[in-house]
């Protein structure tokens, strides 16, 4: 996009009617039913609130952020988008580098009066960039986000319970104009104490928000990027359908590839596929794998801890000598805590003392090892993204800090 465009957008926020009570309200994507669109849980959103009003200590990025901080929203089924952001948030983790470096490139930062880079905004206005139509395009969003119920704890917990019930029944109907009010009112009244405590923990984790978030809304980047994509495509409902490899291109400007395992692993192609994966990993490409859907899975897989249809991040690929084991280390999808229990599970007898000492030392949380043969039967596609020649956004970074901080 043109540098002038982003700069003029920034300057246009100052002294305008869009800054109401010191908070920026995006006139092009205001809190409304049309902004939500036909998303899964639209009928369980009762109000909108500014993120900093709910958690005054929230920041755009926190030090020491981890991929496990990513949480999918309960009202928007954009799992493809969350998978992409979870994959990108792992960049640098393996080499102890800045895990958020790739994500930070998506935000238009500012320079304060002392020359330091500043990402946060005092009025809740944030500039993002997405790679679309062959170029980087600017998107400005506010921090007003949809809340469960009326925004109170009791109403939010009721909405979580009702959403779970709605999810179990959604196969029989889709996106109703109105949901049975009995689901919304006093839904938590029939829960036992243990289950109610679980819902309270879930509500605390999402801070009452209905969309993707970092735990307890401690960081804003995830919710804002999701909102930016929703704005670009028209609504939250519009982003419930998408493809992981296209999302990788949207956030990096680089070409991503989707390989279908069933086709690529036929006959002698399986050996070539393994070699392709090894070379990609050694070149520090970002890799992910899409699990098969539940309807295509064997009965034994339903008890294995696999999250069907989800995207797993590939962390490591090794050829073990002298045993000649081909092993792949994967990380669970965002929000999934159950570890896959396959032939090479943590408790498997296949692990020798030497292999366990070598491959379990420093094993990251929510990661596990799997053989290449098992991988080809459990996953249906592989996503490959190279960051070597990544397209760098060309945007104005020297925006005066005062632009977003006027009271």
Tab-separated table of C-alpha atoms in Angstrom:
chain	number	residue	atom	x	y	z
A	1	UNK	CA	0.000	0.000	0.000
A	2	UNK	CA	1.041	3.615	-0.368
A	3	UNK	CA	2.892	5.072	2.583
A	4	UNK	CA	0.783	8.183	2.405
A	5	UNK	CA	-2.365	6.166	2.963
A	6	UNK	CA	-1.298	4.688	6.316
A	7	UNK	CA	0.093	8.018	7.480
A	8	UNK	CA	-3.089	9.872	6.576
A	9	UNK	CA	-5.164	7.230	8.320
A	10	UNK	CA	-3.105	7.751	11.470
A	11	UNK	CA	-3.354	11.538	11.332
A	12	UNK	CA	-7.069	11.328	10.666
A	13	UNK	CA	-7.640	9.868	14.138
A	14	UNK	CA	-6.492	13.034	15.874
A	15	UNK	CA	-9.173	15.524	16.801
A	16	UNK	CA	-11.874	13.620	14.918
A	17	UNK	CA	-15.267	12.497	16.142
A	18	UNK	CA	-14.005	8.895	16.037
A	19	UNK	CA	-12.222	9.357	19.366
A	20	UNK	CA	-15.075	9.079	21.864
A	21	UNK	CA	-14.070	9.399	25.516
A	22	UNK	CA	-10.445	8.883	24.526
A	23	UNK	CA	-11.243	5.554	22.824
A	24	UNK	CA	-11.086	5.122	19.075
A	25	UNK	CA	-14.258	3.709	17.494
A	26	UNK	CA	-13.764	2.405	13.953
A	27	UNK	CA	-16.532	3.964	11.831
A	28	UNK	CA	-16.081	1.303	9.142
A	29	UNK	CA	-16.407	-1.717	11.450
A	30	UNK	CA	-18.566	-0.703	14.375
A	31	UNK	CA	-19.847	-3.051	17.102
A	32	UNK	CA	-22.987	-4.507	15.537
A	33	UNK	CA	-24.713	-7.667	14.365
A	34	UNK	CA	-23.471	-7.052	10.807
A	35	UNK	CA	-19.882	-6.976	12.072
A	36	UNK	CA	-20.403	-10.369	13.717
A	37	UNK	CA	-22.125	-11.754	10.631
A	38	UNK	CA	-23.408	-15.354	10.586
A	39	UNK	CA	-20.713	-16.716	12.894
A	40	UNK	CA	-21.314	-19.783	15.037
A	41	UNK	CA	-22.058	-18.012	18.330
A	42	UNK	CA	-23.431	-14.665	17.128
A	43	UNK	CA	-26.626	-15.091	19.148
A	44	UNK	CA	-24.683	-15.466	22.384
A	45	UNK	CA	-22.968	-12.076	22.080
A	46	UNK	CA	-24.878	-9.478	24.062
A	47	UNK	CA	-22.480	-6.524	24.189
A	48	UNK	CA	-19.084	-5.178	23.099
A	49	UNK	CA	-16.352	-3.761	25.265
A	50	UNK	CA	-12.893	-2.292	24.883
A	51	UNK	CA	-10.199	-4.795	25.810
A	52	UNK	CA	-8.365	-2.284	28.005
A	53	UNK	CA	-11.595	-1.563	29.875
A	54	UNK	CA	-11.793	-5.220	30.899
A	55	UNK	CA	-8.064	-5.685	31.533
A	56	UNK	CA	-6.322	-2.309	32.049
A	57	UNK	CA	-2.960	-4.114	32.228
A	58	UNK	CA	-3.266	-5.696	28.782
A	59	UNK	CA	-0.505	-4.921	26.295
A	60	UNK	CA	-0.157	-5.582	22.599
A	61	UNK	CA	2.835	-7.886	23.163
A	62	UNK	CA	4.184	-9.243	26.437
A	63	UNK	CA	7.705	-10.427	27.064
A	64	UNK	CA	8.154	-14.163	27.012
A	65	UNK	CA	5.037	-14.941	25.000
A	66	UNK	CA	4.535	-18.581	24.030
A	67	UNK	CA	2.444	-20.456	21.436
A	68	UNK	CA	0.455	-22.011	24.297
A	69	UNK	CA	-0.976	-18.563	25.024
A	70	UNK	CA	-3.114	-18.744	21.864
A	71	UNK	CA	-6.766	-19.516	22.596
A	72	UNK	CA	-9.511	-19.964	19.966
A	73	UNK	CA	-12.742	-18.034	20.490
A	74	UNK	CA	-15.953	-19.819	21.437
A	75	UNK	CA	-18.195	-17.841	19.075
A	76	UNK	CA	-16.130	-17.807	15.860
A	77	UNK	CA	-15.075	-21.093	14.230
A	78	UNK	CA	-12.083	-19.744	12.316
A	79	UNK	CA	-9.789	-22.606	13.261
A	80	UNK	CA	-7.766	-22.211	10.050
A	81	UNK	CA	-6.852	-18.656	11.046
A	82	UNK	CA	-5.983	-19.579	14.635
A	83	UNK	CA	-3.837	-22.435	13.314
A	84	UNK	CA	-1.899	-20.010	11.101
A	85	UNK	CA	-1.249	-17.584	13.963
A	86	UNK	CA	-0.263	-20.453	16.276
A	87	UNK	CA	2.230	-21.668	13.643
A	88	UNK	CA	3.682	-18.186	13.128
A	89	UNK	CA	3.959	-17.606	16.872
A	90	UNK	CA	6.348	-20.576	17.077
A	91	UNK	CA	8.881	-18.905	14.769
A	92	UNK	CA	12.045	-18.487	16.808
A	93	UNK	CA	10.990	-20.846	19.610
A	94	UNK	CA	13.276	-23.655	18.471
A	95	UNK	CA	16.289	-21.324	18.371
A	96	UNK	CA	15.388	-19.384	21.526
A	97	UNK	CA	14.800	-16.301	19.396
A	98	UNK	CA	11.928	-13.832	19.680
A	99	UNK	CA	8.852	-16.022	19.297
A	100	UNK	CA	6.716	-13.006	18.393
A	101	UNK	CA	9.034	-11.474	15.777
A	102	UNK	CA	6.990	-12.677	12.813
A	103	UNK	CA	3.724	-11.513	14.408
A	104	UNK	CA	5.139	-8.086	15.263
A	105	UNK	CA	5.879	-7.460	11.589
A	106	UNK	CA	2.128	-7.359	10.978
A	107	UNK	CA	1.645	-4.284	13.169
A	108	UNK	CA	2.484	-0.728	12.141
A	109	UNK	CA	4.651	0.414	15.018
A	110	UNK	CA	5.421	3.931	16.165
A	111	UNK	CA	8.469	5.803	17.368
A	112	UNK	CA	8.138	7.778	20.589
A	113	UNK	CA	9.882	11.054	21.351
A	114	UNK	CA	12.904	9.177	22.698
A	115	UNK	CA	13.303	7.124	19.538
A	116	UNK	CA	12.020	3.847	20.992
A	117	UNK	CA	9.653	1.528	19.117
A	118	UNK	CA	6.136	1.557	20.578
A	119	UNK	CA	3.397	-0.907	19.682
A	120	UNK	CA	0.682	-0.024	22.206
A	121	UNK	CA	-1.927	2.673	21.662
A	122	UNK	CA	-3.346	5.003	24.285
A	123	UNK	CA	-6.645	5.412	22.424
A	124	UNK	CA	-7.141	1.834	21.194
A	125	UNK	CA	-6.314	2.406	17.506
A	126	UNK	CA	-4.039	-0.134	15.845
A	127	UNK	CA	-2.602	-0.313	12.339
A	128	UNK	CA	-2.159	-3.734	10.723
A	129	UNK	CA	-1.065	-4.948	7.316
A	130	UNK	CA	-2.214	-7.981	5.370
A	131	UNK	CA	-0.793	-9.302	2.121
A	132	UNK	CA	-3.697	-9.395	-0.324
A	133	UNK	CA	-4.137	-8.682	-4.024
A	134	UNK	CA	-0.378	-8.995	-4.503
A	135	UNK	CA	0.509	-6.170	-2.101
A	136	UNK	CA	0.598	-5.191	1.570
A	137	UNK	CA	-2.662	-3.447	2.491
A	138	UNK	CA	-3.282	-1.379	5.620
A	139	UNK	CA	-6.146	-2.102	7.999
A	140	UNK	CA	-6.950	0.043	11.033
A	141	UNK	CA	-8.931	-1.531	13.884
A	142	UNK	CA	-10.090	-0.535	17.365
A	143	UNK	CA	-9.998	-2.697	20.490
A	144	UNK	CA	-13.792	-2.996	20.893
A	145	UNK	CA	-14.497	-6.734	20.998
A	146	UNK	CA	-17.641	-8.893	21.380
A	147	UNK	CA	-18.467	-10.202	24.856
A	148	UNK	CA	-20.313	-13.306	26.020
A	149	UNK	CA	-23.800	-12.507	27.305
A	150	UNK	CA	-24.156	-9.037	28.760
A	151	UNK	CA	-20.513	-8.890	29.800
A	152	UNK	CA	-21.056	-9.931	33.413
A	153	UNK	CA	-19.603	-13.093	34.911
A	154	UNK	CA	-22.915	-14.864	35.511
A	155	UNK	CA	-24.263	-14.099	32.061
A	156	UNK	CA	-20.963	-15.071	30.438
A	157	UNK	CA	-20.856	-18.463	32.166
A	158	UNK	CA	-24.482	-19.085	31.142
A	159	UNK	CA	-23.488	-18.265	27.550
A	160	UNK	CA	-20.571	-20.746	27.672
A	161	UNK	CA	-22.858	-23.529	28.918
A	162	UNK	CA	-25.476	-22.696	26.289
A	163	UNK	CA	-22.840	-22.563	23.540
A	164	UNK	CA	-21.706	-26.079	24.408
A	165	UNK	CA	-25.308	-27.287	24.245
A	166	UNK	CA	-25.812	-25.435	20.971
A	167	UNK	CA	-22.669	-26.994	19.532
A	168	UNK	CA	-23.932	-30.483	20.314
A	169	UNK	CA	-27.178	-29.736	18.521
A	170	UNK	CA	-25.892	-27.710	15.588
A	171	UNK	CA	-25.901	-30.673	13.195
A	172	UNK	CA	-29.675	-30.509	13.140
A	173	UNK	CA	-29.847	-26.808	12.322
A	174	UNK	CA	-27.468	-24.056	11.261
A	175	UNK	CA	-27.294	-20.392	12.267
A	176	UNK	CA	-30.850	-19.929	13.579
A	177	UNK	CA	-32.301	-16.443	13.660
A	178	UNK	CA	-32.991	-16.862	17.345
A	179	UNK	CA	-31.818	-19.360	19.944
A	180	UNK	CA	-34.132	-20.861	22.543
A	181	UNK	CA	-34.060	-18.366	25.408
A	182	UNK	CA	-34.119	-21.244	27.905
A	183	UNK	CA	-30.547	-21.959	26.807
A	184	UNK	CA	-29.476	-18.431	27.583
A	185	UNK	CA	-31.142	-17.950	30.969
A	186	UNK	CA	-29.810	-19.645	34.095
A	187	UNK	CA	-28.000	-22.243	32.004
A	188	UNK	CA	-25.458	-22.772	34.756
A	189	UNK	CA	-28.083	-23.434	37.419
A	190	UNK	CA	-28.249	-27.174	36.662
A	191	UNK	CA	-24.467	-27.761	36.774
A	192	UNK	CA	-22.793	-29.581	39.635
A	193	UNK	CA	-20.114	-27.761	41.603
A	194	UNK	CA	-17.137	-29.351	39.822
A	195	UNK	CA	-18.455	-28.657	36.332
A	196	UNK	CA	-19.456	-25.130	37.294
A	197	UNK	CA	-15.911	-24.499	38.520
A	198	UNK	CA	-14.608	-25.664	35.135
A	199	UNK	CA	-16.821	-23.145	33.354
A	200	UNK	CA	-15.673	-20.415	35.726
A	201	UNK	CA	-12.054	-21.191	34.802
A	202	UNK	CA	-12.933	-21.064	31.099
A	203	UNK	CA	-14.653	-17.719	31.600
A	204	UNK	CA	-11.652	-16.367	33.499
A	205	UNK	CA	-9.337	-17.544	30.724
A	206	UNK	CA	-11.272	-15.692	28.002
A	207	UNK	CA	-11.966	-12.665	30.269
A	208	UNK	CA	-15.548	-12.758	29.005
A	209	UNK	CA	-14.635	-12.232	25.345
A	210	UNK	CA	-16.235	-14.313	22.604
A	211	UNK	CA	-13.357	-14.219	20.116
A	212	UNK	CA	-9.795	-15.544	19.836
A	213	UNK	CA	-7.587	-14.285	22.629
A	214	UNK	CA	-4.419	-14.712	24.618
A	215	UNK	CA	-5.053	-16.186	28.070
A	216	UNK	CA	-6.958	-13.719	30.283
A	217	UNK	CA	-6.613	-11.109	27.524
A	218	UNK	CA	-3.114	-10.304	28.767
A	219	UNK	CA	-2.025	-9.544	25.189
A	220	UNK	CA	-4.076	-7.993	22.403
A	221	UNK	CA	-2.270	-9.071	19.221
A	222	UNK	CA	-4.316	-12.220	18.603
A	223	UNK	CA	-7.738	-10.602	19.011
A	224	UNK	CA	-6.715	-7.597	16.917
A	225	UNK	CA	-5.297	-9.659	14.050
A	226	UNK	CA	-8.471	-11.752	13.961
A	227	UNK	CA	-10.538	-8.561	13.923
A	228	UNK	CA	-8.375	-7.091	11.171
A	229	UNK	CA	-8.960	-10.119	8.939
A	230	UNK	CA	-12.683	-10.056	9.763
A	231	UNK	CA	-12.835	-6.378	8.792
A	232	UNK	CA	-10.982	-6.985	5.536
A	233	UNK	CA	-13.393	-9.747	4.523
A	234	UNK	CA	-16.560	-8.104	5.862
A	235	UNK	CA	-17.443	-9.842	9.144
A	236	UNK	CA	-16.424	-12.465	11.668
A	237	UNK	CA	-18.805	-14.895	9.995
A	238	UNK	CA	-17.014	-14.416	6.681
A	239	UNK	CA	-13.745	-15.828	8.075
A	240	UNK	CA	-15.170	-19.087	9.400
A	241	UNK	CA	-14.164	-20.715	6.107
A	242	UNK	CA	-10.573	-20.588	4.953
A	243	UNK	CA	-7.409	-22.524	4.153
A	244	UNK	CA	-4.243	-22.654	6.242
A	245	UNK	CA	-1.829	-22.212	3.339
A	246	UNK	CA	-3.732	-19.131	2.149
A	247	UNK	CA	-3.641	-17.735	5.674
A	248	UNK	CA	0.133	-18.200	5.767
A	249	UNK	CA	0.385	-16.163	2.579
A	250	UNK	CA	-1.954	-13.513	4.020
A	251	UNK	CA	0.336	-12.930	7.014
A	252	UNK	CA	3.745	-13.338	5.382
A	253	UNK	CA	3.446	-12.289	1.746
A	254	UNK	CA	5.232	-15.489	0.748
A	255	UNK	CA	3.943	-18.409	-1.265
A	256	UNK	CA	2.775	-21.371	0.821
A	257	UNK	CA	2.293	-24.916	-0.377
A	258	UNK	CA	-0.273	-27.561	0.542
A	259	UNK	CA	0.748	-31.172	-0.114
A	260	UNK	CA	-1.895	-33.916	0.017
A	261	UNK	CA	-0.280	-36.864	1.772
A	262	UNK	CA	-2.390	-39.633	0.200
A	263	UNK	CA	-1.246	-38.583	-3.254
A	264	UNK	CA	2.336	-37.614	-2.377
A	265	UNK	CA	3.086	-40.802	-0.408
A	266	UNK	CA	2.024	-43.354	-3.003
A	267	UNK	CA	4.645	-45.957	-3.882
A	268	UNK	CA	8.129	-44.483	-4.263
A	269	UNK	CA	6.644	-41.046	-3.612
A	270	UNK	CA	6.686	-41.737	0.137
A	271	UNK	CA	10.476	-41.738	0.194
A	272	UNK	CA	10.545	-38.505	-1.798
A	273	UNK	CA	8.025	-36.958	0.599
A	274	UNK	CA	10.242	-37.781	3.573
A	275	UNK	CA	13.219	-36.212	1.843
A	276	UNK	CA	11.167	-33.119	1.041
A	277	UNK	CA	10.125	-32.765	4.683
A	278	UNK	CA	13.691	-33.192	5.940
A	279	UNK	CA	15.032	-30.540	3.548
A	280	UNK	CA	12.215	-28.139	4.412
A	281	UNK	CA	12.851	-28.521	8.131
A	282	UNK	CA	16.612	-28.110	7.729
A	283	UNK	CA	15.932	-24.889	5.803
A	284	UNK	CA	13.866	-23.558	8.756
A	285	UNK	CA	10.611	-23.561	6.814
A	286	UNK	CA	7.402	-23.279	8.798
A	287	UNK	CA	5.612	-26.633	8.631
A	288	UNK	CA	2.173	-27.806	9.691
A	289	UNK	CA	-0.035	-30.831	9.181
A	290	UNK	CA	-3.808	-31.118	8.887
A	291	UNK	CA	-5.372	-34.098	10.688
A	292	UNK	CA	-7.939	-36.305	9.013
A	293	UNK	CA	-11.629	-35.632	9.788
A	294	UNK	CA	-13.385	-37.795	12.385
A	295	UNK	CA	-15.570	-39.552	9.826
A	296	UNK	CA	-12.484	-40.932	8.052
A	297	UNK	CA	-10.722	-42.119	11.210
A	298	UNK	CA	-10.463	-45.680	12.487
A	299	UNK	CA	-12.185	-46.428	15.790
A	300	UNK	CA	-8.840	-46.724	17.580
A	301	UNK	CA	-7.942	-43.148	16.632
A	302	UNK	CA	-11.024	-41.822	18.435
A	303	UNK	CA	-9.369	-42.820	21.706
A	304	UNK	CA	-5.899	-41.599	20.778
A	305	UNK	CA	-6.185	-37.951	21.821
A	306	UNK	CA	-6.013	-36.703	18.219
A	307	UNK	CA	-7.969	-33.524	17.443
A	308	UNK	CA	-9.672	-34.365	14.160
A	309	UNK	CA	-9.623	-31.809	11.378
A	310	UNK	CA	-7.179	-29.589	13.268
A	311	UNK	CA	-3.769	-28.294	12.200
A	312	UNK	CA	-0.685	-29.392	14.145
A	313	UNK	CA	2.613	-27.496	13.987
A	314	UNK	CA	5.626	-29.585	12.976
A	315	UNK	CA	8.498	-28.844	15.362
A	316	UNK	CA	11.178	-31.333	14.419
A	317	UNK	CA	11.952	-34.025	11.829
A	318	UNK	CA	14.791	-36.474	12.347
A	319	UNK	CA	16.256	-39.612	10.818
A	320	UNK	CA	17.461	-41.659	13.800
A	321	UNK	CA	20.672	-43.635	13.297
A	322	UNK	CA	21.550	-46.452	13.535
A	323	UNK	CA	17.976	-47.610	14.175
A	324	UNK	CA	16.731	-45.871	10.992
A	325	UNK	CA	13.628	-44.514	12.694
A	326	UNK	CA	11.890	-41.672	10.863
A	327	UNK	CA	10.349	-39.481	13.580
A	328	UNK	CA	8.375	-36.238	13.557
A	329	UNK	CA	7.709	-33.994	16.552
A	330	UNK	CA	4.412	-32.099	16.531
A	331	UNK	CA	2.755	-29.480	18.716
A	332	UNK	CA	-0.921	-29.626	19.620
A	333	UNK	CA	-3.395	-27.192	18.028
A	334	UNK	CA	-4.211	-24.068	20.025
A	335	UNK	CA	-6.297	-24.861	23.087
A	336	UNK	CA	-5.909	-28.663	22.804
A	337	UNK	CA	-4.265	-30.185	25.870
A	338	UNK	CA	-4.636	-33.935	25.237
A	339	UNK	CA	-1.404	-35.529	23.962
A	340	UNK	CA	-1.638	-38.001	21.078
A	341	UNK	CA	-1.233	-41.583	22.281
A	342	UNK	CA	0.220	-43.472	19.336
A	343	UNK	CA	2.960	-46.035	18.801
A	344	UNK	CA	5.609	-43.487	19.913
A	345	UNK	CA	3.669	-41.937	22.787
A	346	UNK	CA	5.479	-40.794	25.930
A	347	UNK	CA	4.908	-44.158	27.631
A	348	UNK	CA	5.719	-46.336	24.622
A	349	UNK	CA	8.103	-49.283	25.037
A	350	UNK	CA	9.699	-48.348	21.697
A	351	UNK	CA	11.739	-45.702	23.476
A	352	UNK	CA	15.195	-46.950	24.380
A	353	UNK	CA	17.131	-45.220	27.123
A	354	UNK	CA	19.414	-43.625	24.541
A	355	UNK	CA	16.547	-42.311	22.420
A	356	UNK	CA	14.623	-41.056	25.433
A	357	UNK	CA	17.651	-39.142	26.724
A	358	UNK	CA	18.250	-37.682	23.279
A	359	UNK	CA	14.714	-36.749	22.214
A	360	UNK	CA	12.872	-36.115	25.486
A	361	UNK	CA	15.437	-33.727	26.942
A	362	UNK	CA	13.837	-30.277	26.916
A	363	UNK	CA	10.647	-31.560	25.276
A	364	UNK	CA	8.269	-28.593	24.923
A	365	UNK	CA	4.833	-28.738	26.589
A	366	UNK	CA	2.018	-30.192	24.466
A	367	UNK	CA	4.436	-31.744	21.961
A	368	UNK	CA	4.884	-35.395	21.062
A	369	UNK	CA	6.775	-37.692	18.709
A	370	UNK	CA	5.272	-39.787	15.927
A	371	UNK	CA	6.696	-42.134	13.303
A	372	UNK	CA	6.553	-41.037	9.673
A	373	UNK	CA	4.433	-44.088	8.772
A	374	UNK	CA	1.892	-43.243	11.461
A	375	UNK	CA	2.030	-39.588	10.409
A	376	UNK	CA	0.999	-40.506	6.854
A	377	UNK	CA	-2.029	-42.425	8.148
A	378	UNK	CA	-3.190	-39.804	10.663
A	379	UNK	CA	-2.718	-36.602	8.660
A	380	UNK	CA	-4.101	-35.747	5.250
A	381	UNK	CA	-2.082	-32.678	4.198
A	382	UNK	CA	1.150	-30.807	4.904
A	383	UNK	CA	1.561	-27.021	4.840
A	384	UNK	CA	4.979	-25.649	3.882
A	385	UNK	CA	6.014	-21.998	4.107
A	386	UNK	CA	9.483	-20.631	3.405
A	387	UNK	CA	10.550	-17.505	5.298
A	388	UNK	CA	13.919	-17.162	3.550
A	389	UNK	CA	12.750	-14.671	0.951
A	390	UNK	CA	9.772	-13.343	2.837
A	391	UNK	CA	8.131	-10.237	1.440
A	392	UNK	CA	8.816	-7.411	3.882
A	393	UNK	CA	6.017	-4.877	4.330
A	394	UNK	CA	7.001	-1.410	3.159
A	395	UNK	CA	5.186	0.915	5.479
A	396	UNK	CA	5.811	4.094	7.456
A	397	UNK	CA	7.319	3.258	10.825
A	398	UNK	CA	8.315	6.773	11.859
A	399	UNK	CA	4.816	7.772	12.938
A	400	UNK	CA	4.799	10.247	15.788
A	401	UNK	CA	3.840	8.607	19.062
A	402	UNK	CA	1.765	11.678	19.862
A	403	UNK	CA	-0.660	10.807	17.083
A	404	UNK	CA	-2.153	7.962	19.133
A	405	UNK	CA	-1.617	9.415	22.581
A	406	UNK	CA	-3.493	12.703	22.493
A	407	UNK	CA	-6.003	12.947	25.316
